[in-house]
PDB file of C-alpha atoms in Angstrom:
ATOM      1  CA  MET A  50     -29.524  -7.942   1.076  1.00 48.00           C
ATOM      2  CA  PRO A  51     -26.798  -7.467   3.528  1.00 54.00           C
ATOM      3  CA  LEU A  52     -23.278  -7.943   2.490  1.00 53.00           C
ATOM      4  CA  ALA A  53     -21.211 -10.891   3.776  1.00 56.00           C
ATOM      5  CA  PRO A  54     -18.868  -9.870   6.654  1.00 65.00           C
ATOM      6  CA  ARG A  55     -15.272  -9.016   5.764  1.00 65.00           C
ATOM      7  CA  ALA A  56     -12.689 -11.786   5.925  1.00 72.00           C
ATOM      8  CA  ARG A  57     -10.541 -11.879   9.030  1.00 81.00           C
ATOM      9  CA  LEU A  58      -6.881 -10.921   8.764  1.00 77.00           C
ATOM     10  CA  TRP A  59      -5.056 -14.184   9.065  1.00 81.00           C
ATOM     11  CA  PRO A  60      -7.299 -16.347   6.823  1.00 85.00           C
ATOM     12  CA  ALA A  61      -7.274 -13.547   4.149  1.00 84.00           C
ATOM     13  CA  LEU A  62      -3.433 -13.286   4.549  1.00 83.00           C
ATOM     14  CA  GLY A  63      -3.076 -16.986   3.945  1.00 87.00           C
ATOM     15  CA  ALA A  64      -5.294 -16.859   0.807  1.00 85.00           C
ATOM     16  CA  VAL A  65      -3.333 -13.886  -0.632  1.00 86.00           C
ATOM     17  CA  TYR A  66      -0.012 -15.472   0.256  1.00 87.00           C
ATOM     18  CA  ARG A  67      -0.953 -18.719  -1.605  1.00 86.00           C
ATOM     19  CA  ALA A  68      -2.293 -16.837  -4.560  1.00 82.00           C
ATOM     20  CA  GLN A  69       0.917 -14.764  -4.864  1.00 81.00           C
ATOM     21  CA  LEU A  70       3.111 -17.797  -4.353  1.00 79.00           C
ATOM     22  CA  SER A  71       1.479 -19.647  -7.276  1.00 74.00           C
ATOM     23  CA  ARG A  72       1.516 -16.695  -9.606  1.00 68.00           C
ATOM     24  CA  ALA A  73       5.238 -16.148  -8.950  1.00 62.00           C
ATOM     25  CA  ARG A  74       6.182 -19.846  -9.133  1.00 60.00           C
ATOM     26  CA  VAL A  75       7.173 -19.515 -12.816  1.00 59.00           C
ATOM     27  CA  ALA A  76       9.741 -16.932 -11.940  1.00 57.00           C
ATOM     28  CA  ARG A  77      11.184 -18.710  -8.910  1.00 58.00           C
ATOM     29  CA  ILE A  78      14.337 -20.074 -10.550  1.00 63.00           C
ATOM     30  CA  PRO A  79      15.460 -16.821 -12.240  1.00 73.00           C
ATOM     31  CA  LEU A  80      14.664 -14.968  -9.005  1.00 69.00           C
ATOM     32  CA  LEU A  81      16.716 -17.428  -6.915  1.00 72.00           C
ATOM     33  CA  PHE A  82      19.581 -17.426  -9.453  1.00 80.00           C
ATOM     34  CA  VAL A  83      19.930 -13.690  -9.919  1.00 81.00           C
ATOM     35  CA  ALA A  84      19.537 -12.781  -6.198  1.00 83.00           C
ATOM     36  CA  THR A  85      21.997 -15.578  -5.191  1.00 90.00           C
ATOM     37  CA  PHE A  86      24.485 -15.058  -7.983  1.00 90.00           C
ATOM     38  CA  GLN A  87      25.102 -11.417  -7.337  1.00 90.00           C
ATOM     39  CA  SER A  88      25.803 -12.056  -3.529  1.00 93.00           C
ATOM     40  CA  LEU A  89      28.198 -14.841  -4.409  1.00 94.00           C
ATOM     41  CA  GLY A  90      30.061 -12.617  -6.905  1.00 93.00           C
ATOM     42  CA  ILE A  91      30.387  -9.980  -4.238  1.00 92.00           C
ATOM     43  CA  MET A  92      31.827 -12.308  -1.800  1.00 93.00           C
ATOM     44  CA  VAL A  93      34.294 -13.697  -4.286  1.00 92.00           C
ATOM     45  CA  LEU A  94      35.411 -10.175  -5.306  1.00 90.00           C
ATOM     46  CA  MET A  95      35.821  -9.053  -1.682  1.00 89.00           C
ATOM     47  CA  ARG A  96      37.874 -12.173  -0.811  1.00 87.00           C
ATOM     48  CA  GLY A  97      40.866 -10.635  -2.611  1.00 81.00           C
ATOM     49  CA  VAL A  98      40.863  -7.523  -0.188  1.00 83.00           C
ATOM     50  CA  VAL A  99      39.500  -9.007   2.988  1.00 83.00           C
ATOM     51  CA  ASP A 100      41.420 -11.717   4.931  1.00 74.00           C
ATOM     52  CA  GLY A 101      39.255 -12.375   7.916  1.00 76.00           C
ATOM     53  CA  GLY A 102      38.189 -10.881  11.296  1.00 86.00           C
ATOM     54  CA  ALA A 103      35.303  -8.273  11.488  1.00 86.00           C
ATOM     55  CA  GLU A 104      35.554  -7.459   7.957  1.00 89.00           C
ATOM     56  CA  ALA A 105      34.986 -11.000   6.641  1.00 93.00           C
ATOM     57  CA  ARG A 106      31.971 -11.278   9.114  1.00 94.00           C
ATOM     58  CA  ALA A 107      30.506  -8.142   7.735  1.00 92.00           C
ATOM     59  CA  VAL A 108      30.944  -9.266   4.081  1.00 93.00           C
ATOM     60  CA  VAL A 109      29.415 -12.563   4.585  1.00 95.00           C
ATOM     61  CA  ALA A 110      26.438 -11.318   6.677  1.00 95.00           C
ATOM     62  CA  GLY A 111      25.842  -8.370   4.390  1.00 94.00           C
ATOM     63  CA  SER A 112      25.943 -10.469   1.233  1.00 95.00           C
ATOM     64  CA  SER A 113      23.462 -12.934   2.782  1.00 95.00           C
ATOM     65  CA  VAL A 114      21.052 -10.243   3.719  1.00 94.00           C
ATOM     66  CA  LEU A 115      21.469  -8.715   0.310  1.00 93.00           C
ATOM     67  CA  VAL A 116      19.574 -11.662  -1.204  1.00 93.00           C
ATOM     68  CA  VAL A 117      16.572 -10.554   0.950  1.00 91.00           C
ATOM     69  CA  ALA A 118      17.072  -6.921  -0.072  1.00 90.00           C
ATOM     70  CA  PHE A 119      17.023  -7.810  -3.734  1.00 89.00           C
ATOM     71  CA  VAL A 120      13.749  -9.617  -3.637  1.00 85.00           C
ATOM     72  CA  ALA A 121      11.873  -7.990  -0.785  1.00 85.00           C
ATOM     73  CA  LEU A 122      12.846  -4.388  -1.571  1.00 87.00           C
ATOM     74  CA  ASN A 123      13.671  -4.131  -5.267  1.00 87.00           C
ATOM     75  CA  LEU A 124      11.129  -6.613  -6.794  1.00 86.00           C
ATOM     76  CA  LEU A 125       8.503  -5.938  -4.483  1.00 88.00           C
ATOM     77  CA  ALA A 126       8.642  -2.148  -5.334  1.00 91.00           C
ATOM     78  CA  GLN A 127       8.483  -2.975  -8.902  1.00 90.00           C
ATOM     79  CA  TYR A 128       5.541  -5.319  -8.381  1.00 88.00           C
ATOM     80  CA  PHE A 129       3.388  -2.839  -6.522  1.00 90.00           C
ATOM     81  CA  GLY A 130       4.379  -0.053  -8.931  1.00 92.00           C
ATOM     82  CA  GLN A 131       3.271  -2.054 -11.866  1.00 90.00           C
ATOM     83  CA  LEU A 132       0.058  -3.215  -9.922  1.00 88.00           C
ATOM     84  CA  ARG A 133      -0.965   0.288  -9.321  1.00 88.00           C
ATOM     85  CA  ALA A 134      -0.158   1.481 -12.874  1.00 88.00           C
ATOM     86  CA  GLY A 135      -2.085  -1.422 -14.456  1.00 85.00           C
ATOM     87  CA  GLY A 136      -5.166  -1.150 -12.346  1.00 83.00           C
ATOM     88  CA  GLY A 137      -4.496  -4.245 -10.375  1.00 82.00           C
ATOM     89  CA  LEU A 138      -5.129  -2.597  -7.105  1.00 83.00           C
ATOM     90  CA  ASP A 139      -8.748  -2.088  -8.125  1.00 81.00           C
ATOM     91  CA  HIS A 140      -9.113  -6.001  -8.012  1.00 80.00           C
ATOM     92  CA  TYR A 141      -7.788  -6.132  -4.539  1.00 80.00           C
ATOM     93  CA  ALA A 142      -9.752  -3.160  -3.353  1.00 78.00           C
ATOM     94  CA  THR A 143     -13.111  -4.939  -4.386  1.00 79.00           C
ATOM     95  CA  LEU A 144     -12.278  -8.022  -2.378  1.00 78.00           C
ATOM     96  CA  PRO A 145     -13.589  -8.206   1.242  1.00 79.00           C
ATOM     97  CA  VAL A 146     -10.202  -8.579   2.720  1.00 82.00           C
ATOM     98  CA  PRO A 147      -8.242  -6.256   5.013  1.00 84.00           C
ATOM     99  CA  ALA A 148      -5.611  -4.050   3.378  1.00 82.00           C
ATOM    100  CA  ALA A 149      -2.942  -5.343   5.669  1.00 84.00           C
ATOM    101  CA  SER A 150      -3.546  -8.856   4.345  1.00 87.00           C
ATOM    102  CA  VAL A 151      -2.803  -7.832   0.808  1.00 87.00           C
ATOM    103  CA  VAL A 152       0.516  -6.162   1.731  1.00 87.00           C
ATOM    104  CA  LEU A 153       1.530  -8.806   4.098  1.00 87.00           C
ATOM    105  CA  GLY A 154       0.471 -11.683   1.861  1.00 88.00           C
ATOM    106  CA  ALA A 155       2.526 -10.341  -1.171  1.00 87.00           C
ATOM    107  CA  ALA A 156       5.605  -9.507   1.064  1.00 84.00           C
ATOM    108  CA  ALA A 157       5.546 -12.852   2.595  1.00 86.00           C
ATOM    109  CA  ALA A 158       5.374 -14.683  -0.734  1.00 84.00           C
ATOM    110  CA  TYR A 159       8.196 -12.623  -2.242  1.00 81.00           C
ATOM    111  CA  ALA A 160      10.316 -13.223   1.048  1.00 80.00           C
ATOM    112  CA  SER A 161       9.860 -16.889   0.797  1.00 82.00           C
ATOM    113  CA  PHE A 162      11.893 -17.034  -2.416  1.00 80.00           C
ATOM    114  CA  THR A 163      14.905 -15.635  -0.552  1.00 85.00           C
ATOM    115  CA  VAL A 164      15.330 -18.593   1.893  1.00 88.00           C
ATOM    116  CA  PRO A 165      17.305 -20.887  -0.319  1.00 88.00           C
ATOM    117  CA  GLY A 166      19.502 -18.133  -1.662  1.00 91.00           C
ATOM    118  CA  VAL A 167      20.338 -16.849   1.818  1.00 94.00           C
ATOM    119  CA  LEU A 168      21.297 -20.357   2.962  1.00 94.00           C
ATOM    120  CA  VAL A 169      23.497 -21.026  -0.038  1.00 94.00           C
ATOM    121  CA  THR A 170      25.138 -17.612   0.268  1.00 96.00           C
ATOM    122  CA  ALA A 171      25.641 -17.959   4.129  1.00 96.00           C
ATOM    123  CA  VAL A 172      27.187 -21.353   3.805  1.00 96.00           C
ATOM    124  CA  THR A 173      29.370 -20.617   0.867  1.00 96.00           C
ATOM    125  CA  GLY A 174      30.633 -17.414   2.491  1.00 95.00           C
ATOM    126  CA  SER A 175      31.362 -19.134   5.764  1.00 95.00           C
ATOM    127  CA  VAL A 176      33.420 -21.748   3.919  1.00 95.00           C
ATOM    128  CA  LEU A 177      35.141 -19.230   1.717  1.00 94.00           C
ATOM    129  CA  TYR A 178      36.074 -17.068   4.652  1.00 94.00           C
ATOM    130  CA  GLN A 179      36.652 -19.851   7.132  1.00 93.00           C
ATOM    131  CA  LEU A 180      34.014 -18.722   9.492  1.00 95.00           C
ATOM    132  CA  PRO A 181      32.039 -20.985  11.929  1.00 94.00           C
ATOM    133  CA  LEU A 182      28.814 -22.378  10.822  1.00 93.00           C
ATOM    134  CA  GLY A 183      27.276 -22.838  14.340  1.00 92.00           C
ATOM    135  CA  GLY A 184      25.354 -19.579  14.186  1.00 92.00           C
ATOM    136  CA  LEU A 185      23.458 -20.128  10.972  1.00 95.00           C
ATOM    137  CA  TRP A 186      20.387 -20.947  12.920  1.00 96.00           C
ATOM    138  CA  VAL A 187      19.971 -17.221  13.609  1.00 96.00           C
ATOM    139  CA  LEU A 188      18.886 -16.829   9.918  1.00 96.00           C
ATOM    140  CA  ALA A 189      15.643 -18.295  10.962  1.00 94.00           C
ATOM    141  CA  ALA A 190      15.034 -15.006  12.643  1.00 95.00           C
ATOM    142  CA  VAL A 191      17.099 -12.638  10.398  1.00 95.00           C
ATOM    143  CA  VAL A 192      15.331 -13.595   7.167  1.00 93.00           C
ATOM    144  CA  PRO A 193      11.726 -12.957   8.200  1.00 91.00           C
ATOM    145  CA  LEU A 194      12.518  -9.922  10.226  1.00 92.00           C
ATOM    146  CA  ALA A 195      14.729  -8.247   7.807  1.00 92.00           C
ATOM    147  CA  GLY A 196      12.438  -9.428   5.007  1.00 89.00           C
ATOM    148  CA  ALA A 197       9.436  -7.746   6.785  1.00 88.00           C
ATOM    149  CA  ALA A 198      11.299  -4.449   7.189  1.00 90.00           C
ATOM    150  CA  LEU A 199      12.641  -4.363   3.519  1.00 91.00           C
ATOM    151  CA  ALA A 200       9.323  -5.671   2.037  1.00 89.00           C
ATOM    152  CA  GLY A 201       7.342  -2.971   3.823  1.00 90.00           C
ATOM    153  CA  LEU A 202       9.767  -0.347   2.544  1.00 92.00           C
ATOM    154  CA  GLY A 203       9.612  -1.838  -0.983  1.00 92.00           C
ATOM    155  CA  ALA A 204       5.821  -1.911  -1.036  1.00 92.00           C
ATOM    156  CA  ALA A 205       5.541   1.589   0.298  1.00 93.00           C
ATOM    157  CA  LEU A 206       7.897   2.676  -2.508  1.00 93.00           C
ATOM    158  CA  GLY A 207       5.886   1.008  -5.195  1.00 93.00           C
ATOM    159  CA  LEU A 208       2.508   2.171  -3.932  1.00 93.00           C
ATOM    160  CA  LEU A 209       3.572   5.847  -3.383  1.00 93.00           C
ATOM    161  CA  ALA A 210       5.454   6.255  -6.645  1.00 92.00           C
ATOM    162  CA  PRO A 211       3.368   8.088  -9.301  1.00 90.00           C
ATOM    163  CA  ARG A 212       4.879   6.067 -12.151  1.00 92.00           C
ATOM    164  CA  PRO A 213       6.135   2.473 -12.283  1.00 91.00           C
ATOM    165  CA  GLU A 214       9.460   3.756 -13.615  1.00 92.00           C
ATOM    166  CA  LEU A 215       9.987   5.705 -10.475  1.00 93.00           C
ATOM    167  CA  ALA A 216       9.038   2.741  -8.308  1.00 92.00           C
ATOM    168  CA  THR A 217      11.669   0.594 -10.187  1.00 91.00           C
ATOM    169  CA  LEU A 218      14.180   3.417  -9.554  1.00 92.00           C
ATOM    170  CA  GLY A 219      13.424   3.670  -5.951  1.00 92.00           C
ATOM    171  CA  GLY A 220      13.695  -0.028  -5.401  1.00 90.00           C
ATOM    172  CA  GLN A 221      17.118  -0.183  -7.236  1.00 90.00           C
ATOM    173  CA  LEU A 222      18.361   2.676  -5.226  1.00 91.00           C
ATOM    174  CA  GLY A 223      17.232   1.093  -1.953  1.00 89.00           C
ATOM    175  CA  MET A 224      18.966  -2.261  -2.991  1.00 87.00           C
ATOM    176  CA  SER A 225      22.092  -0.272  -3.815  1.00 88.00           C
ATOM    177  CA  ALA A 226      22.121   1.350  -0.479  1.00 89.00           C
ATOM    178  CA  ALA A 227      21.706  -2.187   1.162  1.00 87.00           C
ATOM    179  CA  LEU A 228      24.597  -3.304  -0.891  1.00 85.00           C
ATOM    180  CA  LEU A 229      26.959  -0.506  -0.210  1.00 84.00           C
ATOM    181  CA  LEU A 230      25.970   0.078   3.463  1.00 86.00           C
ATOM    182  CA  GLY A 231      25.471  -3.569   4.370  1.00 85.00           C
ATOM    183  CA  VAL A 232      28.482  -5.446   2.774  1.00 86.00           C
ATOM    184  CA  LEU A 233      31.072  -2.862   3.386  1.00 78.00           C
ATOM    185  CA  PRO A 234      32.558  -2.988   6.896  1.00 75.00           C
ATOM    186  CA  ALA A 235      31.237  -0.237   9.147  1.00 75.00           C
ATOM    187  CA  GLY A 236      34.524   0.533  10.767  1.00 72.00           C
ATOM    188  CA  GLY A 237      36.110   2.237   7.806  1.00 72.00           C
ATOM    189  CA  LEU A 238      33.035   4.331   6.808  1.00 78.00           C
ATOM    190  CA  PRO A 239      32.726   8.084   7.379  1.00 84.00           C
ATOM    191  CA  PRO A 240      30.553   9.211  10.125  1.00 86.00           C
ATOM    192  CA  VAL A 241      27.828  10.543   7.805  1.00 88.00           C
ATOM    193  CA  VAL A 242      27.699   7.183   5.959  1.00 86.00           C
ATOM    194  CA  GLN A 243      27.538   5.306   9.230  1.00 86.00           C
ATOM    195  CA  TRP A 244      24.535   7.351  10.249  1.00 89.00           C
ATOM    196  CA  ALA A 245      22.902   6.450   6.935  1.00 88.00           C
ATOM    197  CA  ARG A 246      23.702   2.895   7.603  1.00 89.00           C
ATOM    198  CA  ASP A 247      22.033   3.000  10.982  1.00 88.00           C
ATOM    199  CA  LEU A 248      18.851   4.254   9.283  1.00 87.00           C
ATOM    200  CA  LEU A 249      18.705   1.270   6.879  1.00 89.00           C
ATOM    201  CA  PRO A 250      16.345  -1.419   8.154  1.00 85.00           C
ATOM    202  CA  SER A 251      18.453  -4.340   7.042  1.00 88.00           C
ATOM    203  CA  THR A 252      21.565  -3.044   8.976  1.00 92.00           C
ATOM    204  CA  TYR A 253      20.320  -4.613  12.174  1.00 93.00           C
ATOM    205  CA  GLY A 254      19.701  -7.988  10.573  1.00 94.00           C
ATOM    206  CA  VAL A 255      23.323  -7.860   9.134  1.00 94.00           C
ATOM    207  CA  GLU A 256      24.683  -6.948  12.545  1.00 94.00           C
ATOM    208  CA  ALA A 257      22.759  -9.812  14.270  1.00 95.00           C
ATOM    209  CA  PHE A 258      24.058 -12.371  11.857  1.00 96.00           C
ATOM    210  CA  ALA A 259      27.573 -10.952  11.731  1.00 95.00           C
ATOM    211  CA  ARG A 260      27.794 -11.260  15.612  1.00 94.00           C
ATOM    212  CA  THR A 261      27.254 -14.960  15.456  1.00 95.00           C
ATOM    213  CA  PHE A 262      30.610 -15.518  13.700  1.00 94.00           C
ATOM    214  CA  ALA A 263      32.623 -14.131  16.686  1.00 91.00           C
ATOM    215  CA  PRO A 264      34.450 -16.666  18.850  1.00 89.00           C
ATOM    216  CA  HIS A 265      32.158 -15.863  21.778  1.00 90.00           C
ATOM    217  CA  PRO A 266      28.960 -14.256  20.389  1.00 93.00           C
ATOM    218  CA  ASP A 267      27.214 -11.574  22.463  1.00 94.00           C
ATOM    219  CA  TRP A 268      23.658 -12.989  22.323  1.00 95.00           C
ATOM    220  CA  GLY A 269      22.280 -10.004  24.178  1.00 96.00           C
ATOM    221  CA  HIS A 270      23.415  -7.734  21.446  1.00 95.00           C
ATOM    222  CA  VAL A 271      22.120 -10.258  18.842  1.00 96.00           C
ATOM    223  CA  GLY A 272      18.704 -10.224  20.484  1.00 96.00           C
ATOM    224  CA  ALA A 273      18.758  -6.372  20.639  1.00 96.00           C
ATOM    225  CA  ASP A 274      19.559  -6.127  16.989  1.00 95.00           C
ATOM    226  CA  LEU A 275      16.724  -8.583  16.032  1.00 95.00           C
ATOM    227  CA  ALA A 276      14.389  -6.492  18.300  1.00 95.00           C
ATOM    228  CA  VAL A 277      15.166  -3.329  16.539  1.00 94.00           C
ATOM    229  CA  CYS A 278      14.724  -5.159  13.219  1.00 92.00           C
ATOM    230  CA  ALA A 279      11.341  -6.444  14.234  1.00 93.00           C
ATOM    231  CA  ALA A 280      10.165  -2.973  15.300  1.00 94.00           C
ATOM    232  CA  VAL A 281      11.227  -1.411  12.115  1.00 92.00           C
ATOM    233  CA  GLY A 282       9.513  -4.272  10.260  1.00 90.00           C
ATOM    234  CA  VAL A 283       6.239  -3.552  12.073  1.00 91.00           C
ATOM    235  CA  LEU A 284       6.544   0.219  11.332  1.00 94.00           C
ATOM    236  CA  SER A 285       7.373  -0.273   7.679  1.00 92.00           C
ATOM    237  CA  LEU A 286       4.643  -2.722   7.076  1.00 90.00           C
ATOM    238  CA  ALA A 287       2.219  -0.287   8.779  1.00 92.00           C
ATOM    239  CA  VAL A 288       3.298   2.516   6.466  1.00 93.00           C
ATOM    240  CA  ALA A 289       2.919   0.152   3.462  1.00 92.00           C
ATOM    241  CA  THR A 290      -0.646  -0.714   4.594  1.00 91.00           C
ATOM    242  CA  ARG A 291      -1.520   2.944   4.736  1.00 92.00           C
ATOM    243  CA  ALA A 292       0.104   3.525   1.353  1.00 93.00           C
ATOM    244  CA  TYR A 293      -1.984   0.785  -0.027  1.00 91.00           C
ATOM    245  CA  ARG A 294      -5.220   2.285   1.269  1.00 87.00           C
ATOM    246  CA  TRP A 295      -4.280   5.621  -0.150  1.00 90.00           C
ATOM    247  CA  ALA A 296      -3.275   4.133  -3.574  1.00 89.00           C
ATOM    248  CA  ALA A 297      -6.440   2.012  -3.788  1.00 83.00           C
ATOM    249  CA  THR A 298      -8.889   4.851  -3.152  1.00 78.00           C
ATOM    250  CA  ARG A 299      -7.318   7.497  -5.513  1.00 73.00           C
TER     251      ARG A 299
END
């Protein structure tokens, strides 16, 4: 008897997304609390050394995107590392669904948990540093685009790591890079560190959000930063999809 046709990408993605969302629902409150609490703590600590201006904008924008980095990069790397080590990839490999739907569905489910934390962090930071709230709508683009870029990177780290411990280490190092290079103002960093900051996918989401706090935002530069973030997101998710195919067939 002939096999049934493979599921199409978008219906399969929706099914994986709903399944991942329901499985992770139990851990939703701890995820939101930890991811948000660390960003709020960073902003409070930096308040003693940052008065305002470009530095304050960088701290608030970087702390907001850090919530996305914690979940989409760190936790997703751990998830795929454990999934590969425990044989969970064998289950997905037997399903008639495209590989991209598995990666995108899991990434979207994890990124969904970041939305409340990002909003709380952005609003609290804006009030704490006396920044305007009128540009918060840009987060509707920053969160999914930065989340896609970081989730693809996190998934690739988890799938390519030979052991789950290394996947956890890679995710934590990536989140540390997002913390140090995203929250600290770029103006005072050495040139080598600035180049490393330009290579970090979340940097462009941070820059796009930080520009909205200016008295007269340059929306052209905001759009350019978001476009770069989107391009990096497509590339990183494509790499994660290939990593999934490689890990599932070994």
